[in-house]
Coordinates of C-alpha atoms and ligand atoms in Angstrom, one line a residue:
X1 CA 78.1 -17.5 -81.2
X2 CA 76.4 -17.7 -77.6
X3 CA 77.1 -14.8 -75.2
X4 CA 80.1 -14.8 -72.8
X5 CA 78.6 -15.3 -69.5
X6 CA 78.5 -14.0 -66.0
X7 CA 77.9 -16.9 -63.1
X8 CA 77.1 -16.0 -59.8
X9 CA 76.7 -18.0 -56.8
X10 CA 74.6 -17.4 -53.5
X11 CA 73.2 -20.2 -51.3
X12 CA 70.6 -17.9 -50.1
X13 CA 67.7 -18.0 -52.7
X14 CA 66.8 -14.3 -51.7
X15 CA 70.0 -12.6 -52.2
X16 CA 70.4 -15.1 -56.1
X17 CA 67.9 -13.8 -57.2
X18 CA 68.5 -10.3 -56.2
X19 CA 72.0 -10.7 -57.7
X20 CA 70.9 -12.5 -60.3
X21 CA 68.1 -9.9 -61.0
X22 CA 70.4 -6.4 -61.2
X23 CA 72.4 -8.5 -63.0
X24 CA 70.4 -9.2 -66.1
X25 CA 69.2 -5.6 -65.9
X26 CA 72.3 -4.2 -66.7
X27 CA 74.0 -6.3 -68.6
X28 CA 71.4 -8.9 -70.1
X29 CA 71.9 -7.8 -73.5
X30 CA 75.4 -8.6 -73.9
X31 CA 75.9 -11.2 -71.6
X32 CA 74.0 -13.9 -70.1
X33 CA 73.5 -14.6 -66.8
X34 CA 73.7 -17.9 -65.1
X35 CA 73.2 -18.9 -61.4
X36 CA 73.7 -21.9 -58.7
X37 CA 72.8 -22.0 -55.5
X38 CA 75.9 -24.1 -54.8
X39 CA 79.2 -24.5 -55.6
X40 CA 78.9 -28.1 -56.5
X41 CA 76.4 -27.5 -59.1
X42 CA 77.9 -24.2 -60.7
X43 CA 81.2 -26.3 -61.1
X44 CA 79.3 -29.2 -62.7
X45 CA 77.4 -26.2 -65.5
X46 CA 80.7 -24.2 -65.9
X47 CA 82.1 -27.4 -66.9
X48 CA 79.9 -28.0 -69.3
X49 CA 79.5 -24.5 -70.8
X50 CA 84.0 -25.6 -71.1
X51 CA 82.9 -28.8 -72.7
X52 CA 80.4 -26.8 -75.5
X53 CA 84.0 -23.9 -75.8
X54 CA 81.7 -21.0 -74.3
X55 CA 83.1 -18.2 -72.4
X56 CA 82.8 -16.7 -69.2
X57 CA 83.5 -13.4 -68.7
X58 CA 83.0 -13.1 -64.5
X59 CA 82.9 -15.2 -61.9
X60 CA 80.7 -13.5 -58.9
X61 CA 80.4 -15.4 -55.6
X62 CA 79.5 -15.9 -52.1
X63 CA 81.9 -16.7 -49.4
X64 CA 80.3 -18.3 -47.0
X65 CA 78.4 -21.5 -48.5
X66 CA 78.4 -24.5 -46.6
X67 CA 79.9 -27.7 -48.2
X68 CA 82.0 -25.3 -50.7
X69 CA 83.1 -22.0 -49.5
X70 CA 83.4 -19.2 -52.2
X71 CA 86.8 -19.1 -52.4
X72 CA 87.2 -22.9 -52.3
X73 CA 84.8 -22.9 -55.9
X74 CA 86.4 -20.1 -57.5
X75 CA 89.9 -22.1 -57.1
X76 CA 88.4 -24.9 -58.9
X77 CA 86.9 -22.8 -61.6
X78 CA 89.7 -21.2 -62.3
X79 CA 91.1 -24.2 -63.4
X80 CA 88.8 -24.3 -66.5
X81 CA 88.7 -20.2 -66.8
X82 CA 92.1 -18.9 -66.2
X83 CA 90.6 -15.6 -67.8
X84 CA 87.7 -14.7 -66.2
X85 CA 87.4 -12.5 -63.6
X86 CA 86.4 -13.0 -60.0
X87 CA 84.7 -11.4 -57.4
X88 CA 83.2 -12.8 -54.2
X89 CA 80.3 -11.5 -52.2
X90 CA 81.3 -11.0 -48.8
X91 CA 80.0 -10.0 -45.6
X92 CA 81.4 -7.7 -43.4
X93 CA 82.6 -10.7 -41.2
X94 CA 84.3 -12.2 -44.2
X95 CA 86.5 -9.3 -45.1
X96 CA 89.7 -11.0 -43.9
X97 CA 89.0 -14.6 -46.1
X98 CA 88.3 -11.8 -49.0
X99 CA 91.5 -9.9 -48.6
X100 CA 93.3 -13.9 -47.6
X101 CA 92.3 -14.8 -51.5
X102 CA 93.1 -11.5 -53.2
X103 CA 96.7 -13.5 -52.8
X104 CA 95.0 -17.2 -53.1
X105 CA 93.1 -17.3 -55.8
X106 CA 93.7 -13.3 -57.3
X107 CA 90.6 -12.4 -57.2
X108 CA 90.0 -8.7 -58.4
X109 CA 87.9 -7.6 -56.0
X110 CA 85.2 -8.7 -53.4
X111 CA 82.1 -6.7 -53.0
X112 CA 80.2 -6.1 -49.5
X113 CA 76.4 -7.5 -48.8
X114 CA 74.0 -5.5 -49.6
X115 CA 74.9 -3.9 -52.7
X116 CA 72.4 -1.8 -53.1
X117 CA 71.6 1.0 -54.8
X118 CA 73.4 -1.5 -57.2
X119 CA 73.9 1.7 -59.9
X120 CA 76.4 3.0 -57.2
X121 CA 78.0 -0.2 -55.0
X122 CA 77.5 -3.2 -58.3
X123 CA 77.4 -1.5 -62.0
X124 CA 80.7 0.6 -61.5
X125 CA 82.9 -2.5 -59.9
X126 CA 81.4 -4.8 -62.2
X127 CA 81.4 -2.5 -65.4
X128 CA 85.4 -2.4 -64.4
X129 CA 85.7 -6.0 -64.3
X130 CA 83.5 -6.9 -67.4
X131 CA 86.2 -4.1 -69.6
X132 CA 89.3 -6.0 -68.9
X133 CA 87.9 -9.0 -69.6
X134 CA 86.4 -7.5 -73.0
X135 CA 90.2 -5.9 -73.9
X136 CA 91.9 -9.1 -73.7
X137 CA 88.8 -11.6 -75.2
X138 CA 88.9 -13.8 -78.3
X139 CA 86.0 -15.6 -79.5
X140 CA 86.2 -18.8 -79.0
X141 CA 86.3 -21.1 -81.5
X142 CA 82.8 -23.0 -82.2
X143 CA 83.6 -25.8 -84.6
X144 CA 84.7 -29.2 -83.3
X145 CA 87.9 -29.8 -81.4
X146 CA 89.9 -32.8 -82.0
X147 CA 92.6 -33.5 -79.3
X148 CA 95.2 -36.3 -80.1
X149 CA 98.8 -36.7 -80.3
X150 CA 100.7 -35.3 -83.3
X151 CA 101.7 -38.7 -84.2
X152 CA 98.6 -40.4 -83.7
X153 CA 97.6 -42.3 -87.0
X154 CA 93.7 -42.0 -86.0
X155 CA 94.1 -38.8 -84.9
X156 CA 95.6 -37.9 -88.8
X157 CA 92.4 -39.8 -90.1
X158 CA 90.2 -38.1 -87.8
X159 CA 91.5 -34.7 -89.5
X160 CA 92.1 -35.4 -92.8
X161 CA 88.4 -37.0 -92.8
X162 CA 87.2 -33.5 -90.8
X163 CA 88.8 -31.7 -93.7
X164 CA 88.0 -33.4 -96.5
X165 CA 84.2 -33.3 -95.4
X166 CA 84.5 -29.4 -95.1
X167 CA 84.0 -29.9 -91.3
X168 CA 85.3 -26.6 -89.3
X169 CA 87.0 -27.7 -86.5
X170 CA 90.2 -27.0 -84.2
X171 CA 93.1 -29.2 -83.7
X172 CA 94.6 -29.3 -79.9
X173 CA 98.3 -31.0 -79.3
X174 CA 98.3 -32.9 -76.3
X175 CA 101.6 -32.5 -75.9
X176 CA 102.2 -28.8 -76.9
X177 CA 99.2 -26.8 -75.5
X178 CA 97.9 -26.7 -72.4
X179 CA 94.3 -26.4 -73.4
X180 CA 94.0 -29.5 -74.7
X181 CA 95.2 -31.5 -71.5
X182 CA 92.2 -29.6 -69.8
X183 CA 89.7 -29.7 -71.9
X184 CA 90.4 -33.6 -72.1
X185 CA 90.3 -32.9 -68.1
X186 CA 87.2 -31.6 -68.4
X187 CA 85.6 -34.5 -70.3
X188 CA 86.5 -36.5 -67.3
X189 CA 89.0 -39.2 -69.7
X190 CA 92.2 -40.0 -70.0
X191 CA 95.3 -40.3 -72.1
X192 CA 94.1 -43.9 -73.6
X193 CA 91.2 -42.1 -74.9
X194 CA 93.0 -40.1 -77.4
X195 CA 92.0 -39.2 -79.8
X196 CA 88.9 -37.5 -78.4
X197 CA 86.6 -35.6 -80.4
X198 CA 84.8 -32.6 -79.2
X199 CA 81.6 -31.1 -80.5
X200 CA 79.7 -27.5 -80.2
X201 CA 76.9 -28.8 -78.3
X202 CA 79.7 -29.9 -75.2
X203 CA 79.5 -33.8 -75.7
X204 CA 82.7 -36.1 -77.1
X205 CA 83.6 -39.2 -78.5
X206 CA 86.6 -41.1 -77.2
X207 CA 88.7 -42.6 -79.4
X208 CA 86.4 -42.7 -82.1
X209 CA 85.2 -44.6 -85.7
X210 CA 85.3 -42.4 -88.3
X211 CA 81.8 -43.9 -89.0
X212 CA 80.6 -42.2 -85.5
X213 CA 81.8 -39.1 -85.8
X214 CA 80.1 -38.9 -89.8
X215 CA 76.8 -40.3 -87.6
X216 CA 77.6 -37.4 -84.9
X217 CA 77.7 -34.4 -87.0
X218 CA 74.8 -35.9 -88.8
X219 CA 76.5 -36.0 -92.1
X220 CA 74.0 -38.2 -94.9
X221 CA 75.2 -41.6 -95.0
X222 CA 71.0 -43.2 -95.7
X223 CA 69.1 -42.6 -99.0
X224 CA 65.5 -40.7 -98.8
X225 CA 64.2 -42.8 -101.5
X226 CA 64.2 -46.2 -102.4
X227 CA 65.1 -45.8 -106.0
X228 CA 66.8 -42.9 -108.5
X229 CA 67.0 -42.1 -112.1
X230 CA 70.3 -42.3 -111.6
X231 CA 72.8 -43.4 -109.1
X232 CA 76.9 -42.3 -109.2
X233 CA 79.6 -44.1 -107.3
X234 CA 82.6 -41.7 -106.1
X235 CA 82.5 -38.1 -105.8
X236 CA 85.6 -37.6 -107.2
X237 CA 85.8 -34.8 -110.4
X238 CA 84.0 -37.1 -112.7
X239 CA 80.9 -38.2 -110.0
X240 CA 80.2 -35.3 -109.2
X241 CA 80.6 -33.8 -112.8
X242 CA 77.8 -36.7 -113.7
X243 CA 75.5 -35.6 -110.7
X244 CA 75.9 -31.6 -111.4
X245 CA 74.8 -32.2 -114.9
X246 CA 72.1 -35.1 -114.4
X247 CA 70.6 -33.6 -111.5
X248 CA 70.7 -30.3 -114.0
X249 CA 69.0 -32.4 -116.5
X250 CA 66.0 -33.2 -114.6
X251 CA 67.4 -36.8 -113.5
X252 CA 67.0 -37.7 -110.2
X253 CA 70.1 -38.3 -108.5
X254 CA 72.3 -40.2 -105.9
X255 CA 75.7 -39.4 -105.2
X256 CA 77.4 -42.0 -103.3
X257 CA 81.3 -41.1 -102.1
X258 CA 82.8 -44.1 -99.7
X259 CA 85.6 -40.8 -98.2
X260 CA 85.0 -37.2 -98.8
X261 CA 83.9 -35.3 -102.2
X262 CA 86.6 -34.2 -104.1
X263 CA 88.4 -37.8 -104.4
X264 CA 91.6 -37.1 -105.6
X265 CA 91.7 -34.3 -106.6
X266 CA 90.6 -33.2 -103.4
X267 CA 94.1 -33.8 -102.4
X268 CA 95.6 -31.7 -104.4
X269 CA 97.1 -28.4 -103.6
X270 CA 96.9 -26.8 -106.7
X271 CA 95.1 -27.5 -110.1
X272 CA 96.9 -25.4 -112.5
X273 CA 95.6 -27.1 -115.5
X274 CA 91.6 -26.8 -114.7
X275 CA 90.0 -24.9 -117.7
X276 CA 88.9 -21.4 -116.2
X277 CA 90.8 -20.8 -113.6
X278 CA 94.5 -19.4 -114.7
X279 CA 96.0 -19.1 -110.9
X280 CA 94.5 -22.5 -110.3
X281 CA 92.2 -23.9 -108.0
X282 CA 92.7 -25.7 -104.9
X283 CA 91.4 -29.6 -105.2
X284 CA 89.8 -28.7 -101.9
X285 CA 88.0 -25.6 -103.3
X286 CA 86.9 -27.2 -106.9
X287 CA 85.5 -29.9 -104.7
X288 CA 83.7 -27.7 -101.9
X289 CA 82.5 -25.3 -105.2
X290 CA 80.9 -28.6 -106.8
X291 CA 79.3 -29.9 -103.6
X292 CA 77.9 -26.7 -103.4
X293 CA 76.2 -26.9 -107.3
X294 CA 75.1 -30.1 -106.5
X295 CA 72.6 -29.4 -103.9
X296 CA 71.4 -26.7 -105.5
X297 CA 70.4 -28.9 -108.3
X298 CA 68.9 -31.6 -106.2
X299 CA 71.5 -33.9 -105.8
X300 CA 71.1 -36.3 -102.7
X301 CA 74.9 -36.8 -101.6
X302 CA 75.4 -39.6 -99.5
X303 CA 79.0 -39.6 -97.2
X304 CA 80.6 -41.4 -96.1
X305 CA 78.9 -44.3 -97.4
X306 CA 80.3 -47.3 -99.7
X307 CA 78.9 -49.2 -102.2
X308 CA 79.4 -53.2 -101.7
X309 CA 77.9 -54.5 -104.4
X310 CA 76.2 -54.0 -107.3
X311 CA 73.1 -56.5 -108.8
X312 CA 71.1 -56.5 -112.2
X313 CA 67.4 -56.7 -111.5
X314 CA 65.2 -56.7 -114.9
X315 CA 65.6 -52.9 -115.8
X316 CA 66.7 -51.9 -112.2
X317 CA 70.2 -51.9 -110.9
X318 CA 70.5 -52.6 -107.1
X319 CA 73.3 -51.2 -105.1
X320 CA 74.1 -52.8 -101.6
X321 CA 75.5 -50.3 -99.5
X322 CA 78.1 -51.1 -96.4
X323 CA 75.2 -50.1 -93.7
X324 CA 73.3 -53.3 -95.1
X325 CA 71.1 -51.0 -97.0
X326 CA 69.9 -51.0 -100.5
X327 CA 69.2 -48.6 -102.7
X328 CA 68.3 -48.7 -106.5
X329 CA 68.3 -46.6 -109.9
X330 CA 67.3 -46.9 -113.7
X331 CA 71.3 -46.0 -114.6
X332 CA 74.0 -46.6 -112.9
X333 CA 77.7 -44.3 -113.2
X334 CA 80.9 -45.9 -111.8
X335 CA 83.1 -42.7 -110.8
X336 CA 84.6 -44.5 -108.2
X337 CA 88.5 -43.6 -109.8
X338 CA 92.2 -45.2 -108.3
X339 CA 93.7 -46.1 -105.0
X340 CA 97.0 -45.3 -104.3
X341 CA 99.5 -47.9 -104.6
X342 CA 101.2 -49.1 -101.1
X343 CA 105.0 -49.5 -101.2
X344 CA 106.0 -53.0 -99.3
X345 CA 109.1 -51.5 -97.7
X346 CA 110.3 -52.5 -93.9
X347 CA 109.2 -50.3 -91.6
X348 CA 106.8 -47.9 -93.5
X349 CA 103.2 -49.6 -92.4
X350 CA 104.3 -48.9 -89.0
X351 CA 104.7 -45.5 -89.4
X352 CA 101.6 -45.2 -91.8
X353 CA 100.3 -41.1 -90.4
X354 CA 103.3 -40.6 -88.8
X355 CA 105.2 -38.9 -90.9
X356 CA 104.7 -41.4 -93.5
X357 CA 101.6 -40.1 -95.2
X358 CA 100.6 -41.3 -98.8
X359 CA 99.1 -38.3 -100.7
X360 CA 100.0 -36.4 -97.8
X361 CA 97.0 -33.6 -96.2
X362 CA 97.7 -30.5 -97.1
X363 CA 96.9 -29.7 -93.3
X364 CA 99.9 -31.3 -92.7
X365 CA 102.7 -29.2 -94.3
X366 CA 102.8 -26.7 -91.5
X367 CA 103.9 -29.3 -88.9
X368 CA 106.6 -30.1 -90.7
X369 CA 108.3 -26.1 -91.0
X370 CA 111.7 -26.5 -91.4
X371 CA 112.0 -29.6 -91.6
X372 CA 113.5 -32.2 -94.0
X373 CA 110.9 -34.2 -96.5
X374 CA 111.3 -37.1 -98.9
X375 CA 108.6 -37.0 -101.5
X376 CA 108.6 -40.6 -103.4
X377 CA 106.9 -40.2 -107.3
X378 CA 108.2 -38.1 -110.5
X379 CA 104.5 -37.6 -111.3
X380 CA 102.2 -34.2 -111.1
X381 CA 101.3 -35.3 -108.2
X382 CA 104.5 -35.7 -106.5
X383 CA 105.1 -32.7 -108.4
X384 CA 102.7 -30.6 -106.8
X385 CA 103.4 -31.9 -102.9
X386 CA 107.0 -30.9 -103.5
X387 CA 105.6 -27.2 -104.5
X388 CA 103.4 -26.7 -101.9
X389 CA 105.4 -28.4 -99.0
X390 CA 108.5 -26.8 -100.3
X391 CA 107.3 -23.3 -98.3
X392 CA 107.1 -24.2 -95.1
X393 CA 109.9 -27.3 -95.4
X394 CA 113.7 -26.7 -95.0
X395 CA 114.4 -28.9 -97.9
X396 CA 112.7 -31.2 -100.1
X397 CA 114.1 -34.3 -102.2
X398 CA 112.2 -35.8 -104.3
X399 CA 112.9 -39.8 -105.0
X400 CA 112.6 -40.6 -108.8
X401 CA 113.1 -44.2 -110.1
X402 CA 113.4 -42.9 -113.4
X403 CA 116.3 -40.8 -115.4
X404 CA 114.2 -38.0 -115.3
X405 CA 111.3 -36.2 -114.2
X406 CA 110.5 -34.8 -118.0
X407 CA 108.8 -38.5 -118.3
X408 CA 106.3 -38.4 -115.7
X409 CA 105.4 -35.0 -115.1
X410 CA 103.9 -31.9 -116.6
X411 CA 106.7 -29.1 -118.5
X412 CA 105.4 -26.2 -116.7
X413 CA 106.0 -28.2 -112.9
X414 CA 109.1 -29.3 -113.5
X415 CA 110.2 -26.1 -114.4
X416 CA 108.5 -24.7 -111.6
X417 CA 110.5 -27.6 -109.5
X418 CA 114.0 -26.4 -111.2
X419 CA 113.4 -22.7 -109.8
X420 CA 113.1 -23.6 -106.4
X421 CA 116.2 -23.5 -104.5
X422 CA 115.3 -25.7 -101.5
X423 CA 114.0 -28.9 -104.0
X424 CA 116.1 -31.2 -104.7
X425 CA 115.5 -34.1 -107.5
X426 CA 117.6 -37.3 -106.7
X427 CA 116.6 -39.9 -110.0
X428 CA 117.2 -43.8 -109.9
X429 CA 116.4 -43.1 -106.1
X430 CA 114.5 -45.2 -104.3
X431 CA 113.1 -46.1 -100.8
X432 CA 114.1 -49.1 -99.1
X433 CA 113.7 -48.4 -95.4
X434 CA 111.5 -46.7 -93.3
X435 CA 113.2 -45.5 -89.5
X436 CA 111.9 -44.2 -85.9
X437 CA 110.1 -44.8 -82.6
X438 CA 106.7 -43.7 -83.2
X439 CA 107.2 -41.7 -86.2
X440 CA 109.5 -41.6 -89.0
X441 CA 112.8 -40.0 -88.1
X442 CA 115.2 -41.8 -91.4
X443 CA 114.6 -43.3 -94.6
X444 CA 117.5 -45.5 -96.4
X445 CA 117.2 -44.7 -100.1
X446 CA 118.7 -46.7 -102.9
X447 CA 120.6 -45.5 -106.4
X448 CA 119.5 -48.3 -108.5
X449 CA 122.3 -47.6 -110.5
X450 CA 125.6 -47.7 -108.0
X451 CA 123.9 -50.0 -106.0
X452 CA 124.6 -47.9 -103.2
X453 CA 122.3 -47.5 -99.9
X454 CA 122.4 -44.5 -97.2
X455 CA 120.7 -43.6 -94.4
X456 CA 119.5 -40.2 -94.0
X457 CA 117.5 -38.1 -91.1
X458 CA 114.0 -37.4 -92.9
X459 CA 110.9 -35.2 -90.9
X460 CA 108.2 -37.2 -93.2
X461 CA 108.1 -39.3 -95.9
X462 CA 105.3 -38.7 -98.6
X463 CA 104.3 -41.3 -101.2
X464 CA 102.9 -40.5 -104.7
X465 CA 103.8 -43.9 -106.2
X466 CA 101.0 -44.8 -108.5
X467 CA 98.0 -46.0 -108.1
X468 CA 95.4 -48.6 -108.6
X469 CA 91.4 -49.1 -109.5
X470 CA 88.9 -49.2 -107.3
X471 CA 87.2 -52.2 -108.5
X472 CA 86.5 -55.1 -106.1
X473 CA 83.2 -53.8 -105.7
X474 CA 82.4 -55.1 -109.3
X475 CA 84.0 -58.7 -109.4
X476 CA 82.1 -61.0 -111.5
X477 CA 79.4 -57.8 -112.5
X478 CA 81.2 -56.3 -115.2
X479 CA 84.6 -56.7 -117.7
X480 CA 87.4 -55.4 -116.4
X481 CA 91.2 -55.6 -117.7
X482 CA 94.0 -57.1 -116.6
X483 CA 94.8 -54.3 -114.1
X484 CA 91.3 -53.5 -112.4
X485 CA 90.1 -51.1 -115.2
X486 CA 86.6 -51.3 -116.1
X487 CA 86.1 -51.6 -120.2
X488 CA 83.3 -49.3 -122.0
X489 CA 82.6 -48.7 -125.1
X490 CA 84.4 -49.7 -128.6
X491 CA 86.4 -51.3 -126.2
X492 CA 85.1 -54.2 -125.2
X493 CA 84.5 -54.1 -129.6
X494 CA 88.0 -54.1 -129.7
X495 CA 88.5 -57.2 -127.5
X496 CA 85.6 -59.6 -128.2
X497 CA 83.6 -58.7 -131.7
X498 CA 81.1 -60.4 -130.0
X499 CA 79.3 -58.1 -127.9
X500 CA 79.1 -59.1 -124.1
X501 CA 77.6 -61.9 -122.8
X502 CA 74.3 -61.2 -121.5
X503 CA 74.0 -58.3 -123.5
X504 CA 70.3 -57.8 -124.8
X505 CA 69.8 -54.7 -126.2
X506 CA 70.2 -54.5 -130.0
X507 CA 73.2 -52.0 -130.3
X508 CA 76.7 -52.0 -129.6
X509 CA 77.2 -50.5 -126.3
X510 CA 77.4 -46.6 -125.9
X511 CA 81.4 -45.1 -125.7
X512 CA 81.2 -44.9 -121.9
X513 CA 79.1 -48.1 -121.2
X514 CA 80.1 -51.1 -119.8
X515 CA 79.8 -54.6 -120.6
X516 CA 76.5 -54.0 -119.0
X517 CA 73.7 -51.9 -120.4
X518 CA 72.5 -49.1 -118.4
X519 CA 75.5 -49.2 -116.1
X520 CA 78.3 -47.0 -117.5
X521 CA 81.6 -45.5 -116.3
X522 CA 83.6 -42.7 -116.3
X523 CA 87.2 -40.8 -114.9
X524 CA 90.2 -42.6 -113.7
X525 CA 88.6 -46.0 -113.0
X526 CA 88.0 -46.7 -116.8
X527 CA 90.0 -48.6 -119.1
X528 CA 92.8 -46.6 -121.2
X529 CA 90.9 -43.2 -119.6
X530 CA 92.9 -39.7 -120.2
X531 CA 92.8 -39.8 -116.3
X532 CA 92.8 -36.2 -114.9
X533 CA 90.9 -33.8 -113.9
X534 CA 89.5 -32.4 -116.8
X535 CA 89.3 -35.6 -118.5
X536 CA 86.7 -36.9 -115.8
X537 CA 84.3 -33.8 -115.6
X538 CA 84.5 -34.4 -119.3
X539 CA 83.8 -37.8 -119.1
X540 CA 81.5 -37.3 -116.5
X541 CA 79.6 -34.9 -118.0
X542 CA 79.0 -36.7 -121.3
X543 CA 78.3 -40.0 -119.6
X544 CA 74.9 -38.0 -118.7
X545 CA 74.2 -37.4 -122.7
X546 CA 74.5 -41.5 -123.3
X547 CA 72.5 -42.2 -119.8
X548 CA 69.6 -39.9 -121.6
X549 CA 70.2 -42.3 -124.6
X550 CA 70.0 -45.0 -122.5
X551 CA 66.9 -43.9 -120.8
X552 CA 65.2 -43.6 -123.7
X553 CA 65.6 -46.9 -125.7
X554 CA 64.2 -48.8 -122.6
Ligands
FAD601 C1 97.7 -35.0 -104.9 C2 97.5 -34.9 -106.7 C3 96.9 -33.8 -107.4 C4 96.2 -34.2 -108.8 N1 96.8 -32.7 -109.1 C5 96.0 -32.6 -110.5 C6 96.2 -31.8 -111.4 O1 97.0 -30.6 -111.1 N2 95.2 -31.9 -112.5 C7 94.9 -33.2 -113.2 O2 93.9 -32.6 -114.0 N3 94.7 -34.3 -111.9 C8 95.1 -33.8 -110.7 N4 95.3 -34.9 -110.0 C9 94.8 -36.3 -110.4 C10 93.2 -36.4 -110.6 O3 92.9 -36.1 -109.5 C11 92.0 -37.2 -110.8 O4 92.7 -37.7 -112.2 C12 90.9 -37.5 -110.5 O5 90.4 -37.4 -109.4 C13 90.0 -38.5 -111.2 O6 88.9 -38.3 -110.9 P1 88.0 -39.6 -110.9 O7 86.0 -38.8 -110.3 O8 87.6 -39.8 -111.8 O9 88.4 -40.2 -109.2 P2 88.7 -39.7 -108.4 O10 89.2 -38.0 -107.8 O11 89.5 -41.3 -107.9 O12 87.7 -40.2 -107.4 C14 86.5 -41.8 -107.2 C15 85.8 -41.4 -105.8 O13 85.2 -42.5 -105.8 C16 84.9 -42.7 -104.0 N5 84.6 -44.4 -104.4 C17 85.4 -45.8 -104.6 N6 85.3 -46.8 -104.3 C18 83.9 -46.6 -104.1 C19 82.5 -47.0 -103.8 N7 82.8 -48.5 -103.9 N8 82.0 -46.7 -102.7 C20 81.3 -45.5 -102.7 N9 82.5 -44.5 -103.4 C21 83.5 -45.3 -104.0 C22 86.7 -42.7 -103.4 O14 86.2 -42.5 -102.4 C23 86.5 -41.5 -104.5 O15 86.6 -40.3 -103.7 C24 96.1 -35.4 -108.8 C25 95.5 -36.6 -108.0 C26 96.3 -36.4 -107.3 C27 96.4 -37.3 -106.2

């Protein structure tokens, strides 16, 4: 954390040197003393400080300067730093101006030049001002700041991205926070540039694509080596487990993740069925721990980076990445999980990200305190969301297509839901329309038993409507079932007793091996897998064991 700043401004170089020297000698251990020889150059530098979110404790400014007087400078500077203390350096002839400034810019003090000896005529005053400032000083936030509109889908996308990639950030709502407007003004950009991402070094990006933010943050998206023992696609629980156990076993391992480590599990507010965590843990906590473990074993993680295509070149499996680069491996693990199933309902797409969310980020919960939230879905993920959001919302209503929750939800979760007074479950129900000008305001629900529709006010609609596998990038490479899940091991043989087309080894595919030797699959994306965090982790670990057998046979 940089030290707070004392700014001194004077056009006379001798005076400037003297005041700077005296201030540094007395306060240099706790404050940074910065100086400028004109109001204009000082203002420019003060703006840069503001962009870097550094604190200014005191402006000590000469009143009589050409082009911009001390008072004129302070008028502008305090718009950026309203809490900074202000003192004018004056000659006897400027006393009147200094007294007037007490009213116009609320200066805290004026000091007569010369101030010798400083022990008597300078430090006492400055000590007082700094003590006063320290008493109400809260150290500024040091991470990335995002300025945007509450209902802007792109603002929410950026916040979600930062959160899921564990980047500390502060959200500044342009509609409700004056500091947001102030910071935006400092960048010189207008409202049309939102969302704006301001970085700790003071640089900023207006309305940036996610890839640009990732780039600026220095997230790793390029592989260091052309070839690896093992490449894993997808950093959900299955991919993370495989990467950790693969690297721990000595395999040179690359893990490629399209969005953020954690996969679907990263969106879970509380995983209660994971071995060893009797009170549960959040998905992001699990992901953070797994990423630290993977890095410790030397796994190289590229995120955000997607695999677009894979081709087989003799014993090598070659991955084409989204940025046009290519990387090779001896064995490949597909752990690309599943994607959210979209609902085709009038009005919904327009409000996606503006009160309507697929698998809502937990960061949204606080925004809906005291609101009426509707949740579509009856599986565990919907149940967890209901429990989590119920701590903030006034009322949660779960809309379930079936006759009861029991068909789709774990018993422990159903019990928790029943015991929570502000959660209601509506069975035989589905959403048929979403309304609102620029954010979700109401939804229309159809009761499939009575065929009656009702339109109700809704602060948010959270959708947990199941998923489809992430396997478009594998088209034409490995065998998939009718729904797109990747088939492996005995399931390949069960569907067709002949060995897969092009299969060369003199053995059947291993349990988690696909129709292409050396390409394995684990987790939710696998045909008939158990689905879930535990199974994903288990399959990831098991895949490594089978990959060793495969590599040994080459
Ligand atoms: C809100 C929520 C709560 C849940 N709660 C629980 C729970 O309490 N207990 C439980 O057991 N399960 C829970 N689940 C289910 C569990 O999270 C999943 O079963 C598990 O995450 C599956 O792991 P996976 O590694 O197979 O795939 P995923 O978690 O889906 O991860 C796959 C990853 O691959 C990436 N990817 C996809 N395509 C590419 C590509 N081409 N290139 C690079 N990367 C790619 C994706 O971005 C994703 O990060 C929950 C799910 C959700 C959504």
